[in-house]
Coordinates of N, CA and C in Angstrom, one line a residue:
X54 N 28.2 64.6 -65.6 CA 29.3 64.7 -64.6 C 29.1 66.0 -63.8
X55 N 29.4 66.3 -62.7 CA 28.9 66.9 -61.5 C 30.8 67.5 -61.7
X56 N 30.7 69.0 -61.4 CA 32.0 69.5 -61.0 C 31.9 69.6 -59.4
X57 N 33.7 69.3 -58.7 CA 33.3 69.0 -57.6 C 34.6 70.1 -56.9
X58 N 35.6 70.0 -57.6 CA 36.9 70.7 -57.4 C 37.3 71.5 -58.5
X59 N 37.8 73.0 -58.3 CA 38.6 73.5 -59.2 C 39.9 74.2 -58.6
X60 N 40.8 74.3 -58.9 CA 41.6 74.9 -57.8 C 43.1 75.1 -58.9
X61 N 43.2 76.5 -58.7 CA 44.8 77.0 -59.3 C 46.2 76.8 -58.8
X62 N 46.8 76.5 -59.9 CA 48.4 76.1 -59.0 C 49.1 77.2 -58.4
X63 N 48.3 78.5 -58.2 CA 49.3 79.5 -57.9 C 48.5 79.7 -56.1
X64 N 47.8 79.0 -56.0 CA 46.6 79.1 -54.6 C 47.1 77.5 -53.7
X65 N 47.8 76.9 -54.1 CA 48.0 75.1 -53.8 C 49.7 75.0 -54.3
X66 N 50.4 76.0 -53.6 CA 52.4 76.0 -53.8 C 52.8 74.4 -53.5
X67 N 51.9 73.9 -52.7 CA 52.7 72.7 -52.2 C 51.9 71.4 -52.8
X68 N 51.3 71.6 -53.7 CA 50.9 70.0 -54.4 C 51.4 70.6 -56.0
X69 N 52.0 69.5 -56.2 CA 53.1 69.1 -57.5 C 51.9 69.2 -58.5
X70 N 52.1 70.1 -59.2 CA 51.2 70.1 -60.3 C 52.0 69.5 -61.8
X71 N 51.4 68.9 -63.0 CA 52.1 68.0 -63.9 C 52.9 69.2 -64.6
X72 N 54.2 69.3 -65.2 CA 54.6 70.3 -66.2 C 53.3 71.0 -66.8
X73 N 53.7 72.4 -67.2 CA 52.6 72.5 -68.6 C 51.2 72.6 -68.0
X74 N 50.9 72.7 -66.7 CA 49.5 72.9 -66.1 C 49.4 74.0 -65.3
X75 N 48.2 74.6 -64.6 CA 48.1 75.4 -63.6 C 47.1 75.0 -63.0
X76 N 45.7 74.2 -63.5 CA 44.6 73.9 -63.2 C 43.9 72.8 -62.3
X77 N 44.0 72.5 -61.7 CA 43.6 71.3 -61.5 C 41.5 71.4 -61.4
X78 N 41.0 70.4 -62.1 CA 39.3 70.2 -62.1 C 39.0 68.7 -61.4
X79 N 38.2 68.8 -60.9 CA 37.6 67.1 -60.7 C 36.3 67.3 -60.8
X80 N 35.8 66.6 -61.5 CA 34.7 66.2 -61.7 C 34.3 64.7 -61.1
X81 N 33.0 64.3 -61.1 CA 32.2 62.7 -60.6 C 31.0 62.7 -61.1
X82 N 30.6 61.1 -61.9 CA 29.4 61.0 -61.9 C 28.9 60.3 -60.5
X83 N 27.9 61.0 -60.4 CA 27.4 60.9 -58.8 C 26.4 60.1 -58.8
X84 N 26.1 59.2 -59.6 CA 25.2 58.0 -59.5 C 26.1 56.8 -58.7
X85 N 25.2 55.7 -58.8 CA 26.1 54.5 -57.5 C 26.8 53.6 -58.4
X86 N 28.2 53.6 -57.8 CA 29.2 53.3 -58.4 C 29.1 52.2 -58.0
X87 N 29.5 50.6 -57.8 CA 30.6 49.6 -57.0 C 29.2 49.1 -55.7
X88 N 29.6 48.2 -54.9 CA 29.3 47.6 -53.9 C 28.9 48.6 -52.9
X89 N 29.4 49.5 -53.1 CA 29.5 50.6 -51.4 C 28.6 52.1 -52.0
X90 N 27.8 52.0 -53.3 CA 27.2 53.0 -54.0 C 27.9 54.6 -53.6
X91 N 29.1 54.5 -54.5 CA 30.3 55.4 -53.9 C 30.2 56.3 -55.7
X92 N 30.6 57.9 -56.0 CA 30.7 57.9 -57.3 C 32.1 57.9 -57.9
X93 N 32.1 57.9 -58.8 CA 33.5 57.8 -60.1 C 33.7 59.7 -60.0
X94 N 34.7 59.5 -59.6 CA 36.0 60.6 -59.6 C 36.7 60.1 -61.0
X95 N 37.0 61.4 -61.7 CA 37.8 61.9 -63.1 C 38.5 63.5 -62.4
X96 N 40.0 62.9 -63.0 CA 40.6 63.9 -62.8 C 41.6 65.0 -63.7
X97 N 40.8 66.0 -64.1 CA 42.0 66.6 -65.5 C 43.1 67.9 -64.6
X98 N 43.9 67.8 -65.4 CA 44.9 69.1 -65.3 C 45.2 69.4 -66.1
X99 N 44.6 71.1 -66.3 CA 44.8 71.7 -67.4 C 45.8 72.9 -67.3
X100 N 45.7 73.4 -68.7 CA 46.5 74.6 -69.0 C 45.7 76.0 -69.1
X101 N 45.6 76.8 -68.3 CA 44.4 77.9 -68.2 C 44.6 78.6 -69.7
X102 N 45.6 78.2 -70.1 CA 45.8 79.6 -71.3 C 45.4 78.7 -72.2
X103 N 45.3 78.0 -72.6 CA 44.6 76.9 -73.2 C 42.7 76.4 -73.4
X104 N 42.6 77.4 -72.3 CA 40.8 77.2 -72.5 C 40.0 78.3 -72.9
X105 N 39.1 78.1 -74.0 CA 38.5 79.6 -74.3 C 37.4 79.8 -74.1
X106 N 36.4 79.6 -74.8 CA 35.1 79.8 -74.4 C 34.6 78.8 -73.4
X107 N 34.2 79.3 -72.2 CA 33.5 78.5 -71.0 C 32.0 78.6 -71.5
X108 N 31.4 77.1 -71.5 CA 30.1 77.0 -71.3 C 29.4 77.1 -70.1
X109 N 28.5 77.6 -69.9 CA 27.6 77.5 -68.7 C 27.6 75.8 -68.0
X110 N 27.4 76.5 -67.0 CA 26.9 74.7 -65.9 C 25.7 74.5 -66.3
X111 N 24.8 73.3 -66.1 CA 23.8 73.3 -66.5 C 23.4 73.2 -64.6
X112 N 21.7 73.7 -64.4 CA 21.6 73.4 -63.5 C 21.4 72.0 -62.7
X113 N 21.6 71.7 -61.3 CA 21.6 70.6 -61.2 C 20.8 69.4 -61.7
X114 N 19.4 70.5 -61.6 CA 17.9 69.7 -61.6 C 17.7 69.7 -63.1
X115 N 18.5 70.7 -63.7 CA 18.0 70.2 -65.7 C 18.8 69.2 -66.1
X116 N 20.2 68.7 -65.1 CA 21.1 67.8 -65.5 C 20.6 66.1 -65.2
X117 N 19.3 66.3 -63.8 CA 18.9 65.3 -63.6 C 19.8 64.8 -62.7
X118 N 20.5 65.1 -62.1 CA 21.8 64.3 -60.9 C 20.4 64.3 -59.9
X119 N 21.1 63.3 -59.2 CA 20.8 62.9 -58.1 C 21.1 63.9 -56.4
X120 N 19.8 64.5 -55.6 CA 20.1 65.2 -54.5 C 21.1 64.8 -54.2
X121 N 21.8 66.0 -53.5 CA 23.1 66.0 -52.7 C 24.6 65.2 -52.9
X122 N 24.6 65.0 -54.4 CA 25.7 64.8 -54.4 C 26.5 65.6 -55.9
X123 N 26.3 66.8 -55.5 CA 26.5 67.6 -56.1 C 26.6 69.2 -55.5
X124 N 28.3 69.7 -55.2 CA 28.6 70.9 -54.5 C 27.6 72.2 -54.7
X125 N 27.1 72.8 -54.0 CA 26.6 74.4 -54.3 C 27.7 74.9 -54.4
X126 N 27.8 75.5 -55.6 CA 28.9 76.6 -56.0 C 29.9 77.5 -54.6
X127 N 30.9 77.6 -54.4 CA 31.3 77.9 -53.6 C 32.8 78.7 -53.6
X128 N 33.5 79.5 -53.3 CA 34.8 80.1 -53.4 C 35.7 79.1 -52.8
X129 N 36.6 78.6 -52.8 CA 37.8 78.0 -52.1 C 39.3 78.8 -51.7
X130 N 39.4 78.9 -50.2 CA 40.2 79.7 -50.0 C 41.2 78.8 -49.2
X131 N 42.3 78.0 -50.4 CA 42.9 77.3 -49.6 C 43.8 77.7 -48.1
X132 N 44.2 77.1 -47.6 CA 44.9 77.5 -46.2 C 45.9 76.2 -46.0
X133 N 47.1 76.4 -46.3 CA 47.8 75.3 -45.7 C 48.3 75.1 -44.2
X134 N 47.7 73.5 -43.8 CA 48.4 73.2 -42.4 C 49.0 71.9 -42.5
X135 N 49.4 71.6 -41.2 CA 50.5 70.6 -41.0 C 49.8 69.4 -40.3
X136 N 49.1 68.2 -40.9 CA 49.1 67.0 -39.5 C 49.7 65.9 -40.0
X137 N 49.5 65.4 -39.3 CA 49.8 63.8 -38.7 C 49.2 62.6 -39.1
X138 N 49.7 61.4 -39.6 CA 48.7 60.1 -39.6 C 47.6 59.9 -38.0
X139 N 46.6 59.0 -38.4 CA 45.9 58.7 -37.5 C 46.4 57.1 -38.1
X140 N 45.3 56.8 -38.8 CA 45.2 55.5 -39.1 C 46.1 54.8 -39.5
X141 N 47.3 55.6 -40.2 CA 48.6 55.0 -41.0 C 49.6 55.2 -40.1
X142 N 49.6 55.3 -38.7 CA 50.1 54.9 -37.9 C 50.8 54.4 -37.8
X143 N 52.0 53.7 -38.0 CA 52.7 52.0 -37.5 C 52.2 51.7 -35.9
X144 N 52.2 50.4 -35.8 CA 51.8 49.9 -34.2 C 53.1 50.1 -33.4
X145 N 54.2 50.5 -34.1 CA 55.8 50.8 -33.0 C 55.8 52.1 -33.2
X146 N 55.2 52.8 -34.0 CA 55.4 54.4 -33.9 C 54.1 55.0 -32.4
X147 N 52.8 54.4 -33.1 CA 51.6 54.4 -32.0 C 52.3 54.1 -30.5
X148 N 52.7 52.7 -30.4 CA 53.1 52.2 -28.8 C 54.0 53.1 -28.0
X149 N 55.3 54.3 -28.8 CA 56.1 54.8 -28.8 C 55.5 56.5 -28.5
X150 N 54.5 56.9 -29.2 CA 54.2 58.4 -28.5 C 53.2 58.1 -27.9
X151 N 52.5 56.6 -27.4 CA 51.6 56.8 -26.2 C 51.4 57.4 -25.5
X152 N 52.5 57.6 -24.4 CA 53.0 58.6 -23.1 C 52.6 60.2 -23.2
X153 N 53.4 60.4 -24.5 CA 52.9 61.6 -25.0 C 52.0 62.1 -25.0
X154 N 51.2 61.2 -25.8 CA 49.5 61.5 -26.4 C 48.6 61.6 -24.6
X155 N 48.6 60.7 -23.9 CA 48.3 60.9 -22.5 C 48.1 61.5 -21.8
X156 N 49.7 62.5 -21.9 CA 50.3 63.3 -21.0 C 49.7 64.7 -22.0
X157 N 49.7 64.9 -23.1 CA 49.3 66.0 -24.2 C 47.8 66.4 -23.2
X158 N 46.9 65.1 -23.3 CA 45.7 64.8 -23.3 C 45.2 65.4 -21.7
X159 N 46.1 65.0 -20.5 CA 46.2 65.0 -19.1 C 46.3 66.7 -19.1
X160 N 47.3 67.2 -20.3 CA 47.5 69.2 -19.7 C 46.6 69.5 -20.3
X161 N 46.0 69.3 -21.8 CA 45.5 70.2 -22.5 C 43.5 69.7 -22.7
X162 N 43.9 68.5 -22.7 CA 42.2 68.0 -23.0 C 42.1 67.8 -24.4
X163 N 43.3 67.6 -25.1 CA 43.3 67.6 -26.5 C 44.1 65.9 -27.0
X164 N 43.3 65.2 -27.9 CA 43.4 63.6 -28.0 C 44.0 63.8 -29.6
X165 N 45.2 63.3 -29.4 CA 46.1 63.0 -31.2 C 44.9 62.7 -32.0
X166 N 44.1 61.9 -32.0 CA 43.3 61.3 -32.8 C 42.5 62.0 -33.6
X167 N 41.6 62.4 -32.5 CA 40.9 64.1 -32.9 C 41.2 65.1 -33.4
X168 N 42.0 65.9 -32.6 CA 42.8 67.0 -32.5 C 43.8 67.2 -33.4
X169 N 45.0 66.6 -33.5 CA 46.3 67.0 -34.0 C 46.4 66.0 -35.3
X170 N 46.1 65.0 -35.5 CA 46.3 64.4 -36.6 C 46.4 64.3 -38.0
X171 N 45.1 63.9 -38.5 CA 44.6 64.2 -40.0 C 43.6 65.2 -40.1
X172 N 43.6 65.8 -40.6 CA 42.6 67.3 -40.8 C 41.5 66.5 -41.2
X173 N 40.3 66.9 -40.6 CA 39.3 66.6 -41.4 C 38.4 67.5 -42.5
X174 N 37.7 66.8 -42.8 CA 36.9 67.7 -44.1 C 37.7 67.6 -45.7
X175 N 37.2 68.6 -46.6 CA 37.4 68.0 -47.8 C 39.0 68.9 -47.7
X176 N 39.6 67.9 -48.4 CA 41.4 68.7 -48.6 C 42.0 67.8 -49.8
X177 N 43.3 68.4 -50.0 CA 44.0 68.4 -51.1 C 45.4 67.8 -50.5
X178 N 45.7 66.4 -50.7 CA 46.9 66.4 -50.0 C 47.0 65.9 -49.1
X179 N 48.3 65.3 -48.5 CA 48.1 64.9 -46.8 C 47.6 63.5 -46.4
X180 N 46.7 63.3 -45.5 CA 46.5 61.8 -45.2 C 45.0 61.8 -44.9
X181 N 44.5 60.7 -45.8 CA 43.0 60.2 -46.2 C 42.5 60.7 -44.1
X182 N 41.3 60.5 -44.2 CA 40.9 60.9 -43.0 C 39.7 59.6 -42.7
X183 N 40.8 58.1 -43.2 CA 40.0 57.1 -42.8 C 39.1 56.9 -42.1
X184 N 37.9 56.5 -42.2 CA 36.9 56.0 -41.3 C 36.7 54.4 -40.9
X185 N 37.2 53.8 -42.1 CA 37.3 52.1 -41.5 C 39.1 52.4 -41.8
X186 N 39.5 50.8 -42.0 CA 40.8 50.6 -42.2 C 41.2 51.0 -43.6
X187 N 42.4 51.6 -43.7 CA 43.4 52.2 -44.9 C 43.4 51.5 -46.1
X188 N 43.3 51.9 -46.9 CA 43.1 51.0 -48.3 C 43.5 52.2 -49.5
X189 N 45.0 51.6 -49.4 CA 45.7 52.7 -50.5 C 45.8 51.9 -52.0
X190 N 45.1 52.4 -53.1 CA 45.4 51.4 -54.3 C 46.7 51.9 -54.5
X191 N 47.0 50.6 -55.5 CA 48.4 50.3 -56.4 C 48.2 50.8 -57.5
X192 N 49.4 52.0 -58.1 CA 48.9 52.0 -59.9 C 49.2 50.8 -60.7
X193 N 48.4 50.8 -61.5 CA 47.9 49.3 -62.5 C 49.1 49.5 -63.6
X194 N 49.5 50.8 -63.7 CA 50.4 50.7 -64.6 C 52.3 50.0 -63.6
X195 N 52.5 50.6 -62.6 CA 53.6 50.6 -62.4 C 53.8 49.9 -60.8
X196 N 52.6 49.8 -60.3 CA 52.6 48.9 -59.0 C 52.7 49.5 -58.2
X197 N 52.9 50.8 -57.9 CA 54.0 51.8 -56.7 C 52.3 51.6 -55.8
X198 N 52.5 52.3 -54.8 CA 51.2 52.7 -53.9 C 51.1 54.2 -54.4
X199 N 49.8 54.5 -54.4 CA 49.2 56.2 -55.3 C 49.8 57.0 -54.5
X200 N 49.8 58.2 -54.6 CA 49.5 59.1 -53.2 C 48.4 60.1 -53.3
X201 N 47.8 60.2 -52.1 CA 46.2 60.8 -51.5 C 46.7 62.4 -52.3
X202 N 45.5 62.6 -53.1 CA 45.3 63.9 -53.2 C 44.2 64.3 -53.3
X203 N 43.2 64.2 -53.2 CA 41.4 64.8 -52.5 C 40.6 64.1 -51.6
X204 N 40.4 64.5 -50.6 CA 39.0 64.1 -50.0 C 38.2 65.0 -49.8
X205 N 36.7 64.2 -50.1 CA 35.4 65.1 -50.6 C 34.7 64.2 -49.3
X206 N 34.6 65.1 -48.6 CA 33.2 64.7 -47.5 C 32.5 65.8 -47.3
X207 N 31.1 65.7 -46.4 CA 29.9 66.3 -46.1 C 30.1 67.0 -45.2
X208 N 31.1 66.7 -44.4 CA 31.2 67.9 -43.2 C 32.9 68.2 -42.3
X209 N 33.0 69.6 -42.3 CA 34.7 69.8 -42.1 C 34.8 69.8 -40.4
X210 N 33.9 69.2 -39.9 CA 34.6 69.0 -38.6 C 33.5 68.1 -38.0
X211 N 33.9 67.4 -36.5 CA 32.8 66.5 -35.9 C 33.0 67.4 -34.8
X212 N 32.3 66.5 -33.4 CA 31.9 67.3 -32.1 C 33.1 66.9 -31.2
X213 N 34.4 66.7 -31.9 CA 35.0 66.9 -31.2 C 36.4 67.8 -31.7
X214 N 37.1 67.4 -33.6 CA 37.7 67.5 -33.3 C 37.9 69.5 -34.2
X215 N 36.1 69.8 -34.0 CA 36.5 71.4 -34.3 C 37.0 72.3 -33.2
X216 N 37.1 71.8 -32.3 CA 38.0 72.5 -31.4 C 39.6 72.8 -31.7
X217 N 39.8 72.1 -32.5 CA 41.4 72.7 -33.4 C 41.5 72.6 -34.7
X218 N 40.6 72.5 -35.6 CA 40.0 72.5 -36.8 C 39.2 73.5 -37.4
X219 N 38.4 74.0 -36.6 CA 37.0 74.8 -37.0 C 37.7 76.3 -37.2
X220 N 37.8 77.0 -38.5 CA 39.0 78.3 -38.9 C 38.2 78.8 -37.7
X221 N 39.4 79.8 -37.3 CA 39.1 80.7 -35.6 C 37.5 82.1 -37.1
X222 N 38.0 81.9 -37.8 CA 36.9 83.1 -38.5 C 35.3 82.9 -38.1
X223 N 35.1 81.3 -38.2 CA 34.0 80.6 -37.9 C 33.4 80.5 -36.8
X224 N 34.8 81.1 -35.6 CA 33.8 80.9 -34.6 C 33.0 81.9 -33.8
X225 N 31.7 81.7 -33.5 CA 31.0 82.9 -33.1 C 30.8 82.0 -31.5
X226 N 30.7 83.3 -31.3 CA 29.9 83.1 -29.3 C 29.1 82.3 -29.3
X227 N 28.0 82.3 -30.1 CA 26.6 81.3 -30.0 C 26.8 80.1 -30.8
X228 N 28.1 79.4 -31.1 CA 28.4 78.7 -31.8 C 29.3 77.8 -31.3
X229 N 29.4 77.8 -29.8 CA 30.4 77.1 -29.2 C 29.3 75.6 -29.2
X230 N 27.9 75.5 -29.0 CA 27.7 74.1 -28.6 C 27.4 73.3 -30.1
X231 N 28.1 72.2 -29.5 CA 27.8 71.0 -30.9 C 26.8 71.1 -31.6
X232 N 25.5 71.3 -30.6 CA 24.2 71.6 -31.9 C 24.4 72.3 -32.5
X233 N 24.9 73.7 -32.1 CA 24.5 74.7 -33.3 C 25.5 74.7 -34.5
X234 N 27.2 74.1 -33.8 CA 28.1 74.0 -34.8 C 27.6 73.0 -35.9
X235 N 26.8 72.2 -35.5 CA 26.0 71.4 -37.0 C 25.1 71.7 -37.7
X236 N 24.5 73.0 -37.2 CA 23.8 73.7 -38.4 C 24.4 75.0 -38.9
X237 N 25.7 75.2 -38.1 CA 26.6 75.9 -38.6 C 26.7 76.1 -40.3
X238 N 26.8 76.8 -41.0 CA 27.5 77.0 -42.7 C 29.0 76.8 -42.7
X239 N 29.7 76.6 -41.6 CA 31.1 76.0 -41.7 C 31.0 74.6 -41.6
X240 N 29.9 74.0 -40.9 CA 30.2 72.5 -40.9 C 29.9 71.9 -42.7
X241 N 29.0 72.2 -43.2 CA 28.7 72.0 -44.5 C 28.8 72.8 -45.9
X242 N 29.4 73.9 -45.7 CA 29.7 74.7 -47.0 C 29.2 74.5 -48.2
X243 N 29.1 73.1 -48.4 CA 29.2 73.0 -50.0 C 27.5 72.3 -49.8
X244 N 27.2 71.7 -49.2 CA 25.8 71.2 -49.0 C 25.4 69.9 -49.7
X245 N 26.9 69.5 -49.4 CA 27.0 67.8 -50.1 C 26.2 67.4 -49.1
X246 N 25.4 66.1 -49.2 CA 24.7 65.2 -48.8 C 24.8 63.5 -49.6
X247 N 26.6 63.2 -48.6 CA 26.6 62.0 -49.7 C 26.1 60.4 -48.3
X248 N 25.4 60.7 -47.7 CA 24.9 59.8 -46.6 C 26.0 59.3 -45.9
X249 N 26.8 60.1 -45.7 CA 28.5 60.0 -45.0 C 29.0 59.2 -45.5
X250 N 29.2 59.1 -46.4 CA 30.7 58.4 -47.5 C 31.9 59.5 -47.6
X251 N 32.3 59.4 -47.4 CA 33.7 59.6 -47.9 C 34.4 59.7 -49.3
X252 N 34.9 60.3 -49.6 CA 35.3 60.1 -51.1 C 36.7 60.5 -50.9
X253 N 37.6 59.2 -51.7 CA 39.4 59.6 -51.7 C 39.6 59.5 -52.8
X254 N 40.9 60.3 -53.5 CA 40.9 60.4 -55.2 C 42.5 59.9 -54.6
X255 N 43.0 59.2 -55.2 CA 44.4 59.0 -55.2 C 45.0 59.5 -56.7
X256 N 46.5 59.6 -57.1 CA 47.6 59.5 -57.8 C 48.6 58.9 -57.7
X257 N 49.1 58.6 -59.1 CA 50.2 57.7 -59.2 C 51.2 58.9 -59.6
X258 N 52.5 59.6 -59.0 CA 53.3 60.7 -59.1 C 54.5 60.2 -60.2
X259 N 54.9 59.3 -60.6 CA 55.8 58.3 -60.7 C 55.6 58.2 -62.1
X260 N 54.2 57.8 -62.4 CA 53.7 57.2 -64.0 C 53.7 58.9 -64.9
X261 N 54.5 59.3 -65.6 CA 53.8 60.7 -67.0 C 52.7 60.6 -66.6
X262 N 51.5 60.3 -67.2 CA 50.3 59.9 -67.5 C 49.4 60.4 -66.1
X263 N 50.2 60.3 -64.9 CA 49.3 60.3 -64.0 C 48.1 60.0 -63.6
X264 N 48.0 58.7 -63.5 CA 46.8 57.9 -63.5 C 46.4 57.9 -62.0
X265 N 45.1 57.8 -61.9 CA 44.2 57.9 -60.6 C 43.5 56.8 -60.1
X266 N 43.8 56.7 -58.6 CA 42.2 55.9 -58.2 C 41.5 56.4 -57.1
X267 N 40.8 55.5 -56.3 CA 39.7 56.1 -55.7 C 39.4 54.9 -54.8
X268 N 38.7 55.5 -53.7 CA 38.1 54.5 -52.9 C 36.9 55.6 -51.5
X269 N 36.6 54.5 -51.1 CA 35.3 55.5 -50.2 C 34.8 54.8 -49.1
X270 N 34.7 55.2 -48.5 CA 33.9 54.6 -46.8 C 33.3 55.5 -46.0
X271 N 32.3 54.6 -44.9 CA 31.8 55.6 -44.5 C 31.7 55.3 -43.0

């Protein structure tokens, strides 16, 4: 298993952590899962006072995982912000801030889609940053629809919508053109290389047990 997420409940105020936890881990085996060679997300939450001796990681290459689908060690400095559905749109909500989005688009040069909507890149929370059409699983235990709590992709912004995305820390003078923001170390941080798949971890908030699923596109 490949660690992919670690993240403390006192750095993440606004995602519901279970009683009795502070921890949240995700791990995946990063071999090909399913039809869409996507991997298996596992999700624990733990109790930090509760863990004692830490074993070492093994390295990638003595573990034998497969290139690039496995994070380079990295710090996580959450940042919370605020968007919008793209894809989960209603077609009477969409038809209804057309004008808007137009008129946004007419002063500023800035498109809901891109711009203001679903954050892109890997996040915690919020709304999947679909690439085909929405596909939210049902928990198997209780039927409800999950709700989105990780997406793990390859790169935190595209060529368009880092222009309100990309942290103001990241941006340098010589870094304003598309090329270079793709060899940028903000576009890829972690140095995933999952052949642009997508990875969504869902939860069921509803079930104790908190059971999970998953899905991926690319």
């Amino acid at each position: 298993m490949a660690p992919i997420v670690q993240v403390r409940r006192v750095d993440v105020p606004g995602l519901p952590f279970p009683e009795g936890t502070d921890l949240l881990q995700v791990v995946w085996c990063p071999y090909a899962h399913g039809t869409y060679c996507y991997p298996l997300p596992l999700v624990y939450w733990r109790d930090s006072r509760a863990i004692r001796e830490v074993g070492p990681t093994p390295a990638p290459a003595a573990a034998g995982l497969p290139d690039g689908w496995y994070p380079a060690p990295c710090v996580v400095h959450p940042e919370q912000v605020t968007e919008y559905p793209r894809s989960d749109l209603s077609w009477d909500l969409e038809d209804a801030l057309e004008d808007r989005a137009e008129a946004l688009l007419a002063e500023t040069g800035l498109r809901y889609s891109s711009h203001l909507a679903d954050a892109p890149g890997i996040k915690l929370g919020g709304y999947p940053g679909w690439r085909q059409e929405p596909c939210w699983p049902d928990c198997e235990t209780c039927g409800g629809r999950m709700e989105h709590l990780l997406t793990v992709t390859e790169g935190e912004f595209n060529n368009e919508s880092w222009r309100t995305w990309l942290p103001e820390e990241d941006r340098a003078t010589e870094e304003t053109e598309t090329r270079r923001l793709w060899e940028s170390e903000a576009f890829n941080p972690t140095l995933l290389d999952t052949c642009g798949i997508n990875v969504y971890v869902f939860e069921c908030r509803t079930c104790p047990h908190r059971p999970i699923g998953h899905w991926s596109d690319r």
